[in-house]
Short mmCIF file of C-alpha atoms in Angstrom, two decimals:
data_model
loop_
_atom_site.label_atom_id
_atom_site.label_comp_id
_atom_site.label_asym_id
_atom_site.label_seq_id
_atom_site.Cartn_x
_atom_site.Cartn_y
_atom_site.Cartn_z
CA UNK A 321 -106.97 -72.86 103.30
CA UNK A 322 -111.09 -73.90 101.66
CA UNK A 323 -112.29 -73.07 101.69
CA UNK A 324 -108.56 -74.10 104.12
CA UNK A 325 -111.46 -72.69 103.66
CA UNK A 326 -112.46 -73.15 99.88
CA UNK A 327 -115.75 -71.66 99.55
CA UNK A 328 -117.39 -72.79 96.68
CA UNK A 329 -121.61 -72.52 98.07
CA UNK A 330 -121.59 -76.27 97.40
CA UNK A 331 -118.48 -77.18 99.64
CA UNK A 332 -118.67 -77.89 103.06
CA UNK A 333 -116.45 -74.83 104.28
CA UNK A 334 -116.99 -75.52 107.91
CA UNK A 335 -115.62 -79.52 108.23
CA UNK A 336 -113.50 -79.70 111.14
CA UNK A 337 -109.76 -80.24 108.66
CA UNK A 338 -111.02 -76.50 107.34
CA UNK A 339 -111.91 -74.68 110.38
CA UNK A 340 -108.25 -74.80 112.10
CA UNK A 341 -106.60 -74.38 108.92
CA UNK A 342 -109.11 -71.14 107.87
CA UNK A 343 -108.57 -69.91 111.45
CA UNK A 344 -105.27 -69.64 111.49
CA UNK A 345 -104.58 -68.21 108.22
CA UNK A 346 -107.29 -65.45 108.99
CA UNK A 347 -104.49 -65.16 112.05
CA UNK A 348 -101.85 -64.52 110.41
CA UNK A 349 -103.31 -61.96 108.12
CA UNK A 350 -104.40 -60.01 110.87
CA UNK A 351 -100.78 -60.06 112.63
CA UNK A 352 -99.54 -58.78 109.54
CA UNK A 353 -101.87 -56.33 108.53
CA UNK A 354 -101.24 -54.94 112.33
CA UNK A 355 -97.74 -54.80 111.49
CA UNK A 356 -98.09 -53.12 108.30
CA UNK A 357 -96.56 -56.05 106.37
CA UNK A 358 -99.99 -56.94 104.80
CA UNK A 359 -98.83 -56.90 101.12
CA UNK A 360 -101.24 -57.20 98.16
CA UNK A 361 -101.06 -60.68 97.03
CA UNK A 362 -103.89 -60.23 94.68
CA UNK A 363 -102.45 -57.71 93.02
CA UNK A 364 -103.58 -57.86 89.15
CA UNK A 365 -106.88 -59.88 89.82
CA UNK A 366 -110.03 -58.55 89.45
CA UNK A 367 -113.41 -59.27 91.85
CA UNK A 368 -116.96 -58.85 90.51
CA UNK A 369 -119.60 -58.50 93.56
CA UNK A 370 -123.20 -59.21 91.49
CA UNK A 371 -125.79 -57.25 92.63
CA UNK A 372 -129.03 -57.68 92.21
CA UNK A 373 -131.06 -54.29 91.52
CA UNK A 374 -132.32 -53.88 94.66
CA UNK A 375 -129.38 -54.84 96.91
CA UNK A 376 -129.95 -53.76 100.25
CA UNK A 377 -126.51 -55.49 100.78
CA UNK A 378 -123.64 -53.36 102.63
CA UNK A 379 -120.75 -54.92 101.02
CA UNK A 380 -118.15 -52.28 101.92
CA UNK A 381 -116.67 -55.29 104.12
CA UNK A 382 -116.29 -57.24 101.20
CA UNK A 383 -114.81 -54.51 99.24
CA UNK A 384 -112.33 -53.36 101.56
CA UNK A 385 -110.74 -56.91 102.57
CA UNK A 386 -110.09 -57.68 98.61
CA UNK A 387 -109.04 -54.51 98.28
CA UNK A 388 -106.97 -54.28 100.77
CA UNK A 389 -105.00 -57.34 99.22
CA UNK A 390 -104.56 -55.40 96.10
CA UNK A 391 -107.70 -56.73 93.84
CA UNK A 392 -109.59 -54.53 91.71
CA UNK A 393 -112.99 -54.83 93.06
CA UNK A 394 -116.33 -54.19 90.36
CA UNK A 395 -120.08 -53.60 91.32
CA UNK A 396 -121.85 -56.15 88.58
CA UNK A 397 -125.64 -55.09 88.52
CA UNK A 398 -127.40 -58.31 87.43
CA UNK A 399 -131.57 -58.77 87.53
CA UNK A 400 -132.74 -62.27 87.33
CA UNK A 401 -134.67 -63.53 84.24
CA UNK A 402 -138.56 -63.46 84.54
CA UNK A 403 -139.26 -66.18 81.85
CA UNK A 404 -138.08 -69.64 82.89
CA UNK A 405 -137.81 -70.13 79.24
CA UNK A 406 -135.16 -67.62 78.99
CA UNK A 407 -133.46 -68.13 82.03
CA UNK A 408 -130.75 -70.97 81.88
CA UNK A 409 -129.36 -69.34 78.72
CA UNK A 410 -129.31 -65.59 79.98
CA UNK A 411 -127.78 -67.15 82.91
CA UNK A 412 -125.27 -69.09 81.43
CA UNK A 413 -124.38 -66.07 79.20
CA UNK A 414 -123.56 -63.86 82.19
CA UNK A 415 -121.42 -66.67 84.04
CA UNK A 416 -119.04 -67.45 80.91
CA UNK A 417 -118.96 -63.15 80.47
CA UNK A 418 -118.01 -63.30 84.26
CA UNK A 419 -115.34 -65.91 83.74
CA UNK A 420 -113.78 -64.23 81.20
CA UNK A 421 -113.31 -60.98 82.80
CA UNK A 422 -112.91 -61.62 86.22
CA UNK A 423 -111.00 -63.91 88.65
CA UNK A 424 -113.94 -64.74 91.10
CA UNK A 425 -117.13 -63.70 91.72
CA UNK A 426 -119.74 -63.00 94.41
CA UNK A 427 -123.09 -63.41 94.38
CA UNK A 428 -125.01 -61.04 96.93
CA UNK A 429 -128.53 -62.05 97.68
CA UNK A 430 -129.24 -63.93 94.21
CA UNK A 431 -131.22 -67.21 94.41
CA UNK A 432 -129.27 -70.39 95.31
CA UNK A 433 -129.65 -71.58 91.79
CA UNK A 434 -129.27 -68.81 90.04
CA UNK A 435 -125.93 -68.97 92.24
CA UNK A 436 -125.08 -72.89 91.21
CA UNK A 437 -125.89 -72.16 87.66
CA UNK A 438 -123.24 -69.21 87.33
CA UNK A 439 -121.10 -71.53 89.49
CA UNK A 440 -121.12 -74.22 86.82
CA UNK A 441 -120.43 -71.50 83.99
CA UNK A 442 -118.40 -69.21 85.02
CA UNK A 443 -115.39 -71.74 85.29
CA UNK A 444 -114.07 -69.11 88.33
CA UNK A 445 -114.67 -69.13 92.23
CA UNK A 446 -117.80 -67.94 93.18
CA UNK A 447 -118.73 -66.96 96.34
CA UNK A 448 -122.47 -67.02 97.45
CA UNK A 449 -122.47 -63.76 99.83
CA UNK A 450 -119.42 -63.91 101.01
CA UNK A 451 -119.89 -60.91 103.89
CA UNK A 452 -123.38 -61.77 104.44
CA UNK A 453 -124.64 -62.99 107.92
CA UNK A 454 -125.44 -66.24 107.34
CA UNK A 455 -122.53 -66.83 105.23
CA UNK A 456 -119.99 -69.29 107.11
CA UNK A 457 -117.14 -66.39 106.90
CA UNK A 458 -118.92 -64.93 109.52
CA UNK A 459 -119.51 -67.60 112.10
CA UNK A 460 -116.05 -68.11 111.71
CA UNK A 461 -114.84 -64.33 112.42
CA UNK A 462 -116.60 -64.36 115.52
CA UNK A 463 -115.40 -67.74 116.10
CA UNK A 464 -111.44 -65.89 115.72
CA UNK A 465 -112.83 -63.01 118.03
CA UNK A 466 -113.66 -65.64 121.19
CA UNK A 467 -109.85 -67.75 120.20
CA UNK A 468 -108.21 -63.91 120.39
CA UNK A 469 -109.55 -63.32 123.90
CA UNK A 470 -109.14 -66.69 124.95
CA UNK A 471 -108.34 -70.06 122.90
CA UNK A 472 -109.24 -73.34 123.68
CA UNK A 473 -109.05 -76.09 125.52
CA UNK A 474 -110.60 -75.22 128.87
CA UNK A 475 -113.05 -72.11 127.73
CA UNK A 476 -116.70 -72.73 127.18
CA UNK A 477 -119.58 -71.38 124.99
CA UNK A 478 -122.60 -70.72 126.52
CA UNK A 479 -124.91 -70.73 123.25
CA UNK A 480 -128.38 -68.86 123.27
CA UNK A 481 -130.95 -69.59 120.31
CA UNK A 482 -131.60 -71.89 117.70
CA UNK A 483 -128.41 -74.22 117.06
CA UNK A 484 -129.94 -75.49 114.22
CA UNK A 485 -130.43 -72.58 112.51
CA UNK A 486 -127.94 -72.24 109.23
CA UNK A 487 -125.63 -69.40 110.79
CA UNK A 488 -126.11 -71.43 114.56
CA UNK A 489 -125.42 -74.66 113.32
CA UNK A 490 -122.39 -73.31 111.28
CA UNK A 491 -121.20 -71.56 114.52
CA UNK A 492 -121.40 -74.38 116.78
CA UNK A 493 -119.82 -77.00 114.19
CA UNK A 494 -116.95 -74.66 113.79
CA UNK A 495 -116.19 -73.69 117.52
CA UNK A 496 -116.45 -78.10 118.45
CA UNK A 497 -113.90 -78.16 116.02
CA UNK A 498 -111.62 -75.46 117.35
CA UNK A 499 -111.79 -77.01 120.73
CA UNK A 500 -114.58 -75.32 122.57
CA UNK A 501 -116.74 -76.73 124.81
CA UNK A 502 -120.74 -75.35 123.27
CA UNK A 503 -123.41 -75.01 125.60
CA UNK A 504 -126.82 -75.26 124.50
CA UNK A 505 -128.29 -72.26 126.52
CA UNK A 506 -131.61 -72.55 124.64
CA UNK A 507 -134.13 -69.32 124.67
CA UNK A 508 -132.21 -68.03 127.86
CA UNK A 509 -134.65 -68.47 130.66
CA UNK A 510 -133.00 -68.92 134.16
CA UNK A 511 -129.63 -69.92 132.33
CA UNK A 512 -126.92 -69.95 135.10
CA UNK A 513 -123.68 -69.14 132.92
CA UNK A 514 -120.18 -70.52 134.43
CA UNK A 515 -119.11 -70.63 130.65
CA UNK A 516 -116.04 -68.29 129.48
CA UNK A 517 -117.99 -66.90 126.55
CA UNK A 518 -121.86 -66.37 126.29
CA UNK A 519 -122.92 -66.04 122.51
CA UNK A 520 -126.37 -64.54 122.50
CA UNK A 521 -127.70 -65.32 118.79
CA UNK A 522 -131.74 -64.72 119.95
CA UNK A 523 -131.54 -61.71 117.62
CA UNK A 524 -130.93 -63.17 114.02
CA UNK A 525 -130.22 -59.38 112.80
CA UNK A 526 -126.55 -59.01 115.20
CA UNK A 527 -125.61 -61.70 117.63
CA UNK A 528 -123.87 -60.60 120.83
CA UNK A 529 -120.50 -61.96 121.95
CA UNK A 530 -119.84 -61.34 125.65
CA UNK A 531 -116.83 -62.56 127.94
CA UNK A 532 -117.88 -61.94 132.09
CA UNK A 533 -120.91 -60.85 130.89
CA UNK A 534 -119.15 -57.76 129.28
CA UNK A 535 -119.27 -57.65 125.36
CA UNK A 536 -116.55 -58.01 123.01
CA UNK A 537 -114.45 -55.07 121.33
CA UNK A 538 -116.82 -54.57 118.03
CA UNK A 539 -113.97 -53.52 116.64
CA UNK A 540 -111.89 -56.44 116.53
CA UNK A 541 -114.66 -58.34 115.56
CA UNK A 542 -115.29 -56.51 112.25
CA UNK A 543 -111.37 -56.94 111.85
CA UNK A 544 -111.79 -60.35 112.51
CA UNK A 545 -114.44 -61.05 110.15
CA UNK A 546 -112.29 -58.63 107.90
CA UNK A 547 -109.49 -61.00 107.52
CA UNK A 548 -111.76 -64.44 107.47
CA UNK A 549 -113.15 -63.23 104.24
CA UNK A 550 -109.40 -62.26 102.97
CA UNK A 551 -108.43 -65.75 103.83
CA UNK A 552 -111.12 -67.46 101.73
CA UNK A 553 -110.55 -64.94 98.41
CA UNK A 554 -106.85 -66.24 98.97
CA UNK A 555 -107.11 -69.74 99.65
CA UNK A 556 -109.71 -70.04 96.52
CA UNK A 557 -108.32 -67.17 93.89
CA UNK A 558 -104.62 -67.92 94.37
CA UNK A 559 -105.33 -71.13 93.61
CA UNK A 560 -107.62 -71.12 90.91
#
């Protein structure tokens, strides 16, 4: 997949050839993993998640779907230079280290070019955040959640909050592309909802997927999400 779905942080992960293809391999990980034939296909490659020293980051997600395909997974702590002076060479210096040792890397909660520069250096994938909220893995397992209780065409998306937003506008792009019909429901106020799915992403901290005004399994969503990030560190560290 890119980012099927390749995710480089400078790709466009979410283009409409990507969704379907990143949708249905996340899919058919999930049937598998149900079935106990998951495998470990990364077997022998090695993960670095780069921390920054004050994470704040729960990244247990993360660690679990790589290493649940069989990759060693390593906790990199990494602070940030303080002197610009300093900076592009300490950073360059960690990316190549990080290139040699491991196959891909993520970058939790680093600065965006902090991110591009180890990007450029590291000669690996790297992932900005892959399991955070606003990273398009997630949009996209909540996206699989709404296709496993029912797929398009004919069901709707009633959408509440800011489509523009980054983690809105990702979620919207990717469900037009899947074959939903979106709704813009706005802030909420006196919506009437004769949509199959209301998405209620007012609260930027956990959005709220609900089908007949009863929300989805939690569950399955995590799973979901689960085996959208697996199918990004395949599509891009198989292939590397």
């Amino acid at each position: 997949m890119t980012s099927g779905i390749s995710i480089s942080p400078h790709r466009e992960p979410l283009a409409a050839r990507n969704v379907l293809s990143t949708l249905a391999a996340a899919e058919r990980l999930r049937t598998h993993a149900r079935a106990g034939k998951g495998g470990q296909p990364l077997r022998g490659k090695n993960l670095a998640l780069l921390l920054g020293p004050s994470p704040g980051v729960d990244i247990s997600t993360l660690r679990r779907a790589a290493q649940d395909l069989g990759a060693r997974v390593a906790e990199v702590r990494f602070t940030e230079p303080v002197q610009p002076a300093a900076g592009p060479n300490a950073v360059h210096s960690v990316a190549r280290m990080l290139g040699r040792m491991y196959d891909a890397v993520d970058c939790e909660a680093l600065a965006p070019a902090t991110v591009r520069r180890i990007e450029q250096d590291a000669g690996v994938p790297v992932y900005q955040g892959l399991c955070l909220d606003d990273h398009p893995a997630r949009a996209l397992g909540d996206l699989l959640t709404l296709c496993e209780h029912r797929s398009p065409p004919g069901a709707s998306i009633l959408f509440l909050g800011d489509p523009k937003a980054p983690r809105g506008s990702q979620f919207v792009s990717a469900a037009r592309a899947a074959g939903f019909d979106v709704l813009d429901g706005g802030a909420g106020e006196a919506v009437s909802n004769d949509a199959t799915f209301l998405v209620d992403a007012r609260h930027s901290a956990h959005w709220a997927l609900l089908a007949s005004a009863h929300p989805l399994d939690e569950a399955r969503r995590a799973e979901n999400h689960r085996c959208v990030m697996q199918a990004v560190l395949l599509d891009t560290i198989a292939k590397a």
